[in-house]
Tab-separated table of N, CA and C in Angstrom:
chain	number	residue	atom	x	y	z
R	1	UNK	N	183.529	184.740	239.627
R	1	UNK	CA	182.811	183.761	240.489
R	1	UNK	C	183.661	182.474	240.795
R	2	UNK	N	183.569	182.169	242.140
R	2	UNK	CA	184.370	180.946	242.396
R	2	UNK	C	183.497	179.811	242.312
R	3	UNK	N	184.280	178.272	242.305
R	3	UNK	CA	183.826	177.250	242.053
R	3	UNK	C	182.391	176.883	242.891
R	4	UNK	N	182.627	177.233	244.263
R	4	UNK	CA	181.496	177.160	245.135
R	4	UNK	C	180.535	177.697	244.612
R	5	UNK	N	180.441	179.129	244.251
R	5	UNK	CA	179.242	180.039	244.011
R	5	UNK	C	178.722	179.318	242.601
R	6	UNK	N	179.428	179.087	241.797
R	6	UNK	CA	179.150	178.211	240.360
R	6	UNK	C	178.181	177.151	240.793
R	7	UNK	N	178.869	176.396	241.737
R	7	UNK	CA	178.000	175.183	242.068
R	7	UNK	C	176.657	175.324	242.684
R	8	UNK	N	176.663	176.362	243.722
R	8	UNK	CA	175.349	176.829	244.197
R	8	UNK	C	174.431	177.330	242.986
R	9	UNK	N	174.898	178.209	242.280
R	9	UNK	CA	174.135	179.160	241.211
R	9	UNK	C	173.674	177.854	240.251
R	10	UNK	N	174.414	177.054	239.879
R	10	UNK	CA	174.218	175.826	238.848
R	10	UNK	C	173.015	174.846	239.408
R	11	UNK	N	173.167	174.405	240.821
R	11	UNK	CA	172.142	173.743	241.441
R	11	UNK	C	170.881	174.274	241.467
R	12	UNK	N	170.648	175.524	241.540
R	12	UNK	CA	169.476	176.598	241.530
R	12	UNK	C	168.912	176.158	240.097
R	13	UNK	N	169.856	176.500	239.335
R	13	UNK	CA	169.586	176.315	237.573
R	13	UNK	C	168.968	174.986	237.383
R	14	UNK	N	169.324	173.795	238.059
R	14	UNK	CA	168.991	172.672	237.415
R	14	UNK	C	168.015	172.415	238.179
R	15	UNK	N	167.650	172.700	239.564
R	15	UNK	CA	166.683	172.404	240.324
R	15	UNK	C	165.035	172.976	239.925
R	16	UNK	N	165.356	174.060	239.178
R	16	UNK	CA	164.265	174.863	238.680
R	16	UNK	C	163.689	173.998	237.418
R	17	UNK	N	164.458	173.457	236.523
R	17	UNK	CA	164.102	172.786	235.389
R	17	UNK	C	164.858	171.738	235.095
R	18	UNK	N	164.702	170.501	234.322
R	18	UNK	CA	165.536	169.687	233.811
R	18	UNK	C	166.790	170.194	233.041
R	19	UNK	N	168.093	170.004	233.110
R	19	UNK	CA	168.986	170.495	232.592
R	19	UNK	C	169.851	169.369	231.876
R	20	UNK	N	170.613	169.284	230.833
R	20	UNK	CA	171.689	168.727	230.400
R	20	UNK	C	172.679	169.426	230.605
R	21	UNK	N	173.927	168.465	230.223
R	21	UNK	CA	175.238	168.722	230.714
R	21	UNK	C	175.779	169.952	229.461
R	22	UNK	N	175.343	169.860	228.513
R	22	UNK	CA	175.721	170.818	227.451
R	22	UNK	C	175.270	172.069	227.763
R	23	UNK	N	173.926	172.361	228.437
R	23	UNK	CA	173.247	173.483	228.904
R	23	UNK	C	174.218	173.996	229.978
R	24	UNK	N	174.290	173.125	230.892
R	24	UNK	CA	174.947	173.793	232.114
R	24	UNK	C	176.487	174.171	231.743
R	25	UNK	N	177.095	173.310	230.761
R	25	UNK	CA	178.292	173.840	230.390
R	25	UNK	C	178.349	174.995	229.742
R	26	UNK	N	177.309	175.459	228.820
R	26	UNK	CA	177.374	176.588	228.240
R	26	UNK	C	177.337	177.940	229.328
R	27	UNK	N	176.116	177.457	230.006
R	27	UNK	CA	176.141	178.698	231.114
R	27	UNK	C	177.374	178.759	231.958
R	28	UNK	N	178.237	177.712	232.399
R	28	UNK	CA	179.303	178.082	233.015
R	28	UNK	C	180.405	178.340	232.283
R	29	UNK	N	180.423	178.511	230.972
R	29	UNK	CA	181.583	178.772	230.096
R	29	UNK	C	181.448	180.177	230.150
R	30	UNK	N	180.085	181.081	230.009
R	30	UNK	CA	180.102	182.455	230.139
R	30	UNK	C	180.337	182.766	231.529
R	31	UNK	N	180.759	182.276	232.728
R	31	UNK	CA	180.954	182.734	233.830
R	31	UNK	C	182.309	183.021	234.057
R	32	UNK	N	183.244	182.534	233.347
R	32	UNK	CA	184.461	182.991	233.518
R	32	UNK	C	185.514	182.008	234.360
R	33	UNK	N	185.010	180.689	234.588
R	33	UNK	CA	185.528	179.685	235.009
R	33	UNK	C	186.313	178.841	234.039
R	34	UNK	N	187.504	178.190	234.556
R	34	UNK	CA	188.588	177.646	233.752
R	34	UNK	C	187.780	176.197	233.562
R	35	UNK	N	188.304	175.756	232.097
R	35	UNK	CA	187.639	174.193	231.854
R	35	UNK	C	187.723	173.406	232.971
R	36	UNK	N	188.854	173.219	233.713
R	36	UNK	CA	188.898	172.169	235.082
R	36	UNK	C	187.771	172.547	236.161
R	37	UNK	N	187.375	173.708	236.271
R	37	UNK	CA	186.547	174.098	237.404
R	37	UNK	C	185.378	173.802	236.786
R	38	UNK	N	185.014	174.134	235.522
R	38	UNK	CA	183.780	174.118	234.831
R	38	UNK	C	183.067	172.352	235.026
R	39	UNK	N	184.419	171.557	234.825
R	39	UNK	CA	184.158	169.869	234.736
R	39	UNK	C	184.073	169.717	236.310
R	40	UNK	N	184.597	170.096	237.232
R	40	UNK	CA	184.568	169.962	238.602
R	40	UNK	C	183.118	170.039	239.048
R	41	UNK	N	182.581	171.446	238.626
R	41	UNK	CA	181.208	171.695	238.948
R	41	UNK	C	180.123	170.724	238.311
R	42	UNK	N	180.453	170.480	237.131
R	42	UNK	CA	179.543	169.618	236.328
R	42	UNK	C	179.639	168.146	237.180
R	43	UNK	N	180.671	167.690	237.587
R	43	UNK	CA	180.825	166.301	238.070
R	43	UNK	C	180.079	166.448	239.590
R	44	UNK	N	180.144	167.301	240.214
R	44	UNK	CA	179.497	167.487	241.535
R	44	UNK	C	177.974	167.617	241.467
R	45	UNK	N	177.549	168.378	240.314
R	45	UNK	CA	176.231	168.306	240.053
R	45	UNK	C	175.522	167.034	239.656
R	46	UNK	N	176.332	166.424	238.654
R	46	UNK	CA	175.769	164.814	238.695
R	46	UNK	C	176.107	163.873	240.072
R	47	UNK	N	176.960	163.988	240.572
R	47	UNK	CA	177.038	163.239	241.911
R	47	UNK	C	176.061	163.625	242.714
R	48	UNK	N	175.389	164.622	242.743
R	48	UNK	CA	174.369	165.321	243.690
R	48	UNK	C	172.919	165.141	243.015
R	49	UNK	N	172.864	164.477	241.841
R	49	UNK	CA	171.714	164.065	241.243
R	49	UNK	C	170.849	165.178	240.384
R	50	UNK	N	171.681	166.533	240.358
R	50	UNK	CA	170.999	167.491	239.796
R	50	UNK	C	170.874	167.425	238.187
R	51	UNK	N	171.996	166.818	237.895
R	51	UNK	CA	172.064	166.586	236.320
R	51	UNK	C	171.881	165.052	236.062
R	52	UNK	N	171.100	164.523	235.501
R	52	UNK	CA	170.761	163.253	234.858
R	52	UNK	C	170.381	163.077	233.367
R	53	UNK	N	171.239	162.885	232.297
R	53	UNK	CA	171.025	162.791	230.999
R	53	UNK	C	169.732	162.182	230.556
R	54	UNK	N	169.529	160.881	231.269
R	54	UNK	CA	168.425	159.772	230.847
R	54	UNK	C	166.877	160.456	231.282
R	55	UNK	N	167.176	161.087	232.541
R	55	UNK	CA	165.671	161.836	233.085
R	55	UNK	C	165.554	163.204	232.303
R	56	UNK	N	166.368	163.919	231.992
R	56	UNK	CA	166.342	165.028	230.903
R	56	UNK	C	165.864	164.369	229.798
R	57	UNK	N	166.404	163.573	229.131
R	57	UNK	CA	165.821	163.114	227.762
R	57	UNK	C	164.182	162.365	227.741
R	58	UNK	N	164.026	161.995	228.851
R	58	UNK	CA	162.531	161.504	229.004
R	58	UNK	C	161.599	162.647	229.386
R	59	UNK	N	162.127	163.581	229.883
R	59	UNK	CA	161.344	165.049	230.185
R	59	UNK	C	161.331	165.694	229.210
R	60	UNK	N	162.297	165.739	228.158
R	60	UNK	CA	162.274	166.654	226.978
R	60	UNK	C	161.181	165.844	225.902
R	61	UNK	N	161.347	164.508	225.812
R	61	UNK	CA	160.669	163.775	224.860
R	61	UNK	C	159.170	164.010	225.273
R	62	UNK	N	158.686	163.925	226.596
R	62	UNK	CA	157.484	164.021	226.939
R	62	UNK	C	156.953	165.356	226.763
R	63	UNK	N	157.702	166.409	227.145
R	63	UNK	CA	157.203	167.775	227.027
R	63	UNK	C	157.054	168.298	225.434
R	64	UNK	N	158.118	167.720	224.487
R	64	UNK	CA	157.684	168.365	223.359
R	64	UNK	C	156.913	167.520	222.586
R	65	UNK	N	156.515	166.271	222.578
R	65	UNK	CA	155.684	165.417	222.038
R	65	UNK	C	154.165	165.903	222.667
R	66	UNK	N	154.046	166.091	223.794
R	66	UNK	CA	152.694	166.291	224.503
R	66	UNK	C	152.064	167.729	224.359
R	67	UNK	N	153.274	168.732	224.736
R	67	UNK	CA	152.758	170.131	224.783
R	67	UNK	C	153.146	170.803	223.254
R	68	UNK	N	154.166	170.387	222.198
R	68	UNK	CA	154.189	170.994	220.977
R	68	UNK	C	153.796	170.018	219.942
R	69	UNK	N	153.487	168.656	220.253
R	69	UNK	CA	152.824	167.890	219.060
R	69	UNK	C	154.244	167.545	218.172
R	70	UNK	N	155.547	167.796	218.486
R	70	UNK	CA	156.499	167.221	217.749
R	70	UNK	C	156.687	165.770	217.579
R	71	UNK	N	157.237	165.422	216.332
R	71	UNK	CA	157.258	164.020	216.188
R	71	UNK	C	158.807	163.571	216.344
R	72	UNK	N	159.192	162.295	216.244
R	72	UNK	CA	160.303	161.725	216.767
R	72	UNK	C	161.443	162.276	216.119
R	73	UNK	N	161.550	162.743	214.786
R	73	UNK	CA	162.532	163.042	213.957
R	73	UNK	C	162.947	164.334	214.599
R	74	UNK	N	162.162	165.358	215.064
R	74	UNK	CA	162.493	166.601	215.346
R	74	UNK	C	162.744	166.474	216.843
R	75	UNK	N	162.273	165.848	217.692
R	75	UNK	CA	162.737	165.581	218.815
R	75	UNK	C	164.283	164.997	218.626
R	76	UNK	N	164.138	163.837	218.029
R	76	UNK	CA	166.033	163.365	218.152
R	76	UNK	C	166.808	164.536	217.530
R	77	UNK	N	166.634	165.336	216.604
R	77	UNK	CA	167.343	166.235	216.131
R	77	UNK	C	167.808	167.321	217.295
R	78	UNK	N	166.912	167.780	218.116
R	78	UNK	CA	167.201	168.642	219.285
R	78	UNK	C	167.716	167.954	220.179
R	79	UNK	N	167.533	166.792	220.650
R	79	UNK	CA	168.353	165.969	221.540
R	79	UNK	C	169.659	165.821	221.242
R	80	UNK	N	170.044	165.617	219.902
R	80	UNK	CA	171.360	165.424	219.225
R	80	UNK	C	172.196	166.895	219.117
R	81	UNK	N	171.260	168.057	219.228
R	81	UNK	CA	172.096	169.343	219.383
R	81	UNK	C	172.628	169.626	220.964
R	82	UNK	N	171.848	168.786	221.638
R	82	UNK	CA	172.287	169.011	222.952
R	82	UNK	C	173.075	167.937	223.354
R	83	UNK	N	173.711	166.962	222.604
R	83	UNK	CA	174.879	166.284	222.776
R	83	UNK	C	174.129	165.301	223.791
R	84	UNK	N	172.925	164.618	223.673
R	84	UNK	CA	172.272	163.575	224.306
R	84	UNK	C	172.941	162.321	223.701
R	85	UNK	N	173.283	161.154	224.589
R	85	UNK	CA	173.754	160.013	223.707
R	85	UNK	C	172.724	159.414	223.335
R	86	UNK	N	172.883	158.410	222.517
R	86	UNK	CA	171.758	157.505	221.552
R	86	UNK	C	171.131	156.760	222.697
R	87	UNK	N	171.821	156.052	223.646
R	87	UNK	CA	170.791	155.387	224.705
R	87	UNK	C	169.994	156.422	225.570
R	88	UNK	N	170.341	157.402	225.734
R	88	UNK	CA	169.429	158.306	226.338
R	88	UNK	C	168.300	158.610	225.590
R	89	UNK	N	168.391	158.830	224.497
R	89	UNK	CA	167.530	159.212	223.292
R	89	UNK	C	166.541	157.975	223.432
R	90	UNK	N	167.018	156.806	223.133
R	90	UNK	CA	166.106	155.668	223.164
R	90	UNK	C	165.217	155.514	224.286
R	91	UNK	N	166.042	155.742	225.476
R	91	UNK	CA	165.215	155.755	226.923
R	91	UNK	C	163.963	156.723	226.461
R	92	UNK	N	164.360	157.890	226.319
R	92	UNK	CA	163.259	158.814	226.393
R	92	UNK	C	162.201	158.661	225.493
R	93	UNK	N	162.520	157.905	224.332
R	93	UNK	CA	161.336	157.657	223.477
R	93	UNK	C	160.465	156.458	224.007
R	94	UNK	N	160.942	155.827	225.312
R	94	UNK	CA	160.151	155.020	225.634
R	94	UNK	C	158.789	155.887	226.300
R	95	UNK	N	158.812	156.877	226.648
R	95	UNK	CA	157.728	157.693	226.944
R	95	UNK	C	156.590	157.981	226.032
R	96	UNK	N	156.764	157.552	224.807
R	96	UNK	CA	155.832	157.770	223.771
R	96	UNK	C	155.282	156.130	223.528
R	97	UNK	N	154.070	155.957	223.547
R	97	UNK	CA	153.465	154.709	223.090
R	97	UNK	C	153.292	154.550	221.671
R	98	UNK	N	153.493	153.425	221.027
R	98	UNK	CA	152.866	153.686	219.464
R	98	UNK	C	151.625	154.414	219.209
R	99	UNK	N	150.637	153.810	220.074
R	99	UNK	CA	149.211	154.279	219.706
R	99	UNK	C	149.234	155.723	220.036
R	100	UNK	N	149.902	156.168	221.213
R	100	UNK	CA	149.690	157.597	221.372
R	100	UNK	C	150.430	158.615	220.293
R	101	UNK	N	151.411	158.119	219.777
R	101	UNK	CA	152.008	158.760	218.627
R	101	UNK	C	151.274	158.857	217.572
R	102	UNK	N	150.507	157.543	217.314
R	102	UNK	CA	149.693	157.796	215.891
R	102	UNK	C	148.408	158.470	216.198
R	103	UNK	N	148.076	158.599	217.317
R	103	UNK	CA	146.755	158.988	217.664
R	103	UNK	C	147.101	160.801	217.316
R	104	UNK	N	148.454	161.178	218.045
R	104	UNK	CA	148.806	162.541	217.905
R	104	UNK	C	148.856	162.908	216.302
R	105	UNK	N	149.481	162.031	215.409
R	105	UNK	CA	149.725	162.329	214.150
R	105	UNK	C	148.203	162.418	213.515
R	106	UNK	N	147.431	161.543	213.673
R	106	UNK	CA	146.148	161.946	213.177
R	106	UNK	C	145.293	163.205	213.532
R	107	UNK	N	145.431	163.637	214.796
R	107	UNK	CA	145.120	164.848	215.108
R	107	UNK	C	145.780	165.881	214.354
R	108	UNK	N	146.880	165.864	214.191
R	108	UNK	CA	147.641	167.039	213.492
R	108	UNK	C	147.315	167.050	212.043
R	109	UNK	N	147.060	165.848	211.485
R	109	UNK	CA	146.567	165.882	210.083
R	109	UNK	C	145.262	166.203	209.851
R	110	UNK	N	144.381	165.851	210.747
R	110	UNK	CA	142.689	166.465	210.814
R	110	UNK	C	142.734	167.616	210.977
R	111	UNK	N	143.441	168.369	211.844
R	111	UNK	CA	143.500	169.880	212.046
R	111	UNK	C	143.697	170.464	210.910
R	112	UNK	N	145.236	170.104	210.446
R	112	UNK	CA	145.771	171.040	209.448
R	112	UNK	C	144.905	170.597	208.259
R	113	UNK	N	144.240	169.704	207.868
R	113	UNK	CA	143.212	169.635	206.605
R	113	UNK	C	142.050	170.414	206.770
R	114	UNK	N	141.530	170.517	207.929
R	114	UNK	CA	140.324	171.301	208.182
R	114	UNK	C	140.570	172.673	207.961
R	115	UNK	N	141.793	173.267	207.964
R	115	UNK	CA	142.227	174.791	208.011
R	115	UNK	C	142.522	174.786	206.092
R	116	UNK	N	142.866	174.008	205.781
R	116	UNK	CA	143.186	174.159	204.073
R	116	UNK	C	141.779	174.382	203.258
R	117	UNK	N	141.808	175.396	202.500
R	117	UNK	CA	140.452	175.639	201.820
R	117	UNK	C	140.842	175.503	200.338
R	118	UNK	N	142.053	174.662	199.867
R	118	UNK	CA	141.985	174.766	198.357
R	118	UNK	C	141.135	173.786	197.831
R	119	UNK	N	140.876	174.101	196.529
R	119	UNK	CA	139.670	173.182	195.797
R	119	UNK	C	140.421	171.787	195.537
R	120	UNK	N	141.535	171.566	195.402
R	120	UNK	CA	142.174	170.250	194.808
R	120	UNK	C	142.478	169.404	195.725
R	121	UNK	N	142.102	168.265	195.603
R	121	UNK	CA	142.268	167.402	196.869
R	121	UNK	C	143.993	166.979	197.047
R	122	UNK	N	144.378	166.776	195.861
R	122	UNK	CA	145.738	166.668	195.681
R	122	UNK	C	146.510	167.491	196.588
R	123	UNK	N	146.300	169.090	196.227
R	123	UNK	CA	147.050	170.023	197.049
R	123	UNK	C	146.954	169.925	198.329
R	124	UNK	N	145.662	169.770	199.010
R	124	UNK	CA	145.390	169.721	200.307
R	124	UNK	C	146.348	168.461	201.056
R	125	UNK	N	146.238	167.126	200.342
R	125	UNK	CA	146.821	166.111	200.965
R	125	UNK	C	148.576	166.396	201.090
R	126	UNK	N	148.765	167.235	199.720
R	126	UNK	CA	150.339	167.564	199.863
R	126	UNK	C	150.670	168.309	200.886
R	127	UNK	N	149.929	169.557	200.980
R	127	UNK	CA	150.436	170.588	202.069
R	127	UNK	C	149.961	169.853	203.450
R	128	UNK	N	149.062	169.245	203.654
R	128	UNK	CA	149.000	168.578	205.140
R	128	UNK	C	150.236	167.446	205.513
R	129	UNK	N	150.477	166.824	204.380
R	129	UNK	CA	151.677	165.884	204.442
R	129	UNK	C	152.760	166.676	205.015
R	130	UNK	N	152.966	167.544	204.272
R	130	UNK	CA	154.477	168.517	204.361
R	130	UNK	C	154.321	168.985	205.679
R	131	UNK	N	153.084	169.658	206.023
R	131	UNK	CA	153.056	170.015	207.468
R	131	UNK	C	153.494	169.171	208.484
R	132	UNK	N	152.864	167.878	208.503
R	132	UNK	CA	153.321	166.820	209.400
R	132	UNK	C	154.190	166.372	209.412
R	133	UNK	N	155.279	166.324	208.109
R	133	UNK	CA	156.521	165.843	207.919
R	133	UNK	C	157.467	167.206	208.663
R	134	UNK	N	156.922	168.383	208.396
R	134	UNK	CA	158.058	169.376	208.996
R	134	UNK	C	157.730	169.268	210.625
R	135	UNK	N	156.781	168.744	211.170
R	135	UNK	CA	156.467	168.771	212.669
R	135	UNK	C	157.312	167.396	213.267
R	136	UNK	N	158.156	166.861	212.098
R	136	UNK	CA	158.834	165.566	212.908
R	136	UNK	C	158.446	164.250	212.503
R	137	UNK	N	157.296	164.259	212.047
R	137	UNK	CA	156.785	162.949	211.714
R	137	UNK	C	157.431	162.070	210.737
R	138	UNK	N	157.646	160.776	210.724
R	138	UNK	CA	158.252	160.214	209.313
R	138	UNK	C	157.171	160.267	208.405
R	139	UNK	N	157.717	160.541	207.288
R	139	UNK	CA	157.141	160.599	205.959
R	139	UNK	C	156.189	159.037	205.681
R	140	UNK	N	156.762	158.031	206.080
R	140	UNK	CA	156.040	156.843	205.691
R	140	UNK	C	154.626	156.924	206.614
R	141	UNK	N	154.769	157.232	207.862
R	141	UNK	CA	153.626	157.300	208.864
R	141	UNK	C	152.810	158.290	208.262
R	142	UNK	N	153.042	159.212	207.870
R	142	UNK	CA	152.273	160.385	207.365
R	142	UNK	C	151.210	159.930	206.055
R	143	UNK	N	152.251	159.243	205.177
R	143	UNK	CA	151.472	158.864	204.121
R	143	UNK	C	150.636	157.498	204.383
R	144	UNK	N	150.716	156.760	205.270
R	144	UNK	CA	149.954	155.685	205.667
R	144	UNK	C	148.771	156.085	206.250
R	145	UNK	N	148.916	157.091	206.952
R	145	UNK	CA	147.496	157.917	207.869
R	145	UNK	C	146.538	158.245	206.858
R	146	UNK	N	147.115	159.017	205.622
R	146	UNK	CA	146.177	159.294	204.513
R	146	UNK	C	145.389	158.056	204.008
R	147	UNK	N	146.074	156.699	203.798
R	147	UNK	CA	145.274	155.853	203.303
R	147	UNK	C	144.448	154.967	204.177
R	148	UNK	N	144.516	155.210	205.397
R	148	UNK	CA	143.495	154.694	206.423
R	148	UNK	C	142.165	155.489	206.227
């Protein structure tokens, strides 16, 4: 594959869905291009606005929070795996308001609590809290939600 062909292919890849540099780099790595050619393609994609890390972070945060109900901790871990900068991650989290975040946490807690049929209130609270924390919500917010 030539550098030009790779650029065209990656432009289509990025136009279909928001992508970050690490995803594009991984895809190009498997194409057999040299490191220098890969970096040139990525630079061209950035210049042509096909890749924008901040835009990617905002879209990722919106999608994972609204569609999958993930909390900030889990979202941040996944963005870190994709080598997104802390600045872009902070910008991405601006997509979630505090009220919306707490409302979603309450929904998750309520839904999970209704599905548990254990006799003990203690066990129900523990399992519900553990579930919300595993979804990426901060433990202090989870326990505060029980006290309300």
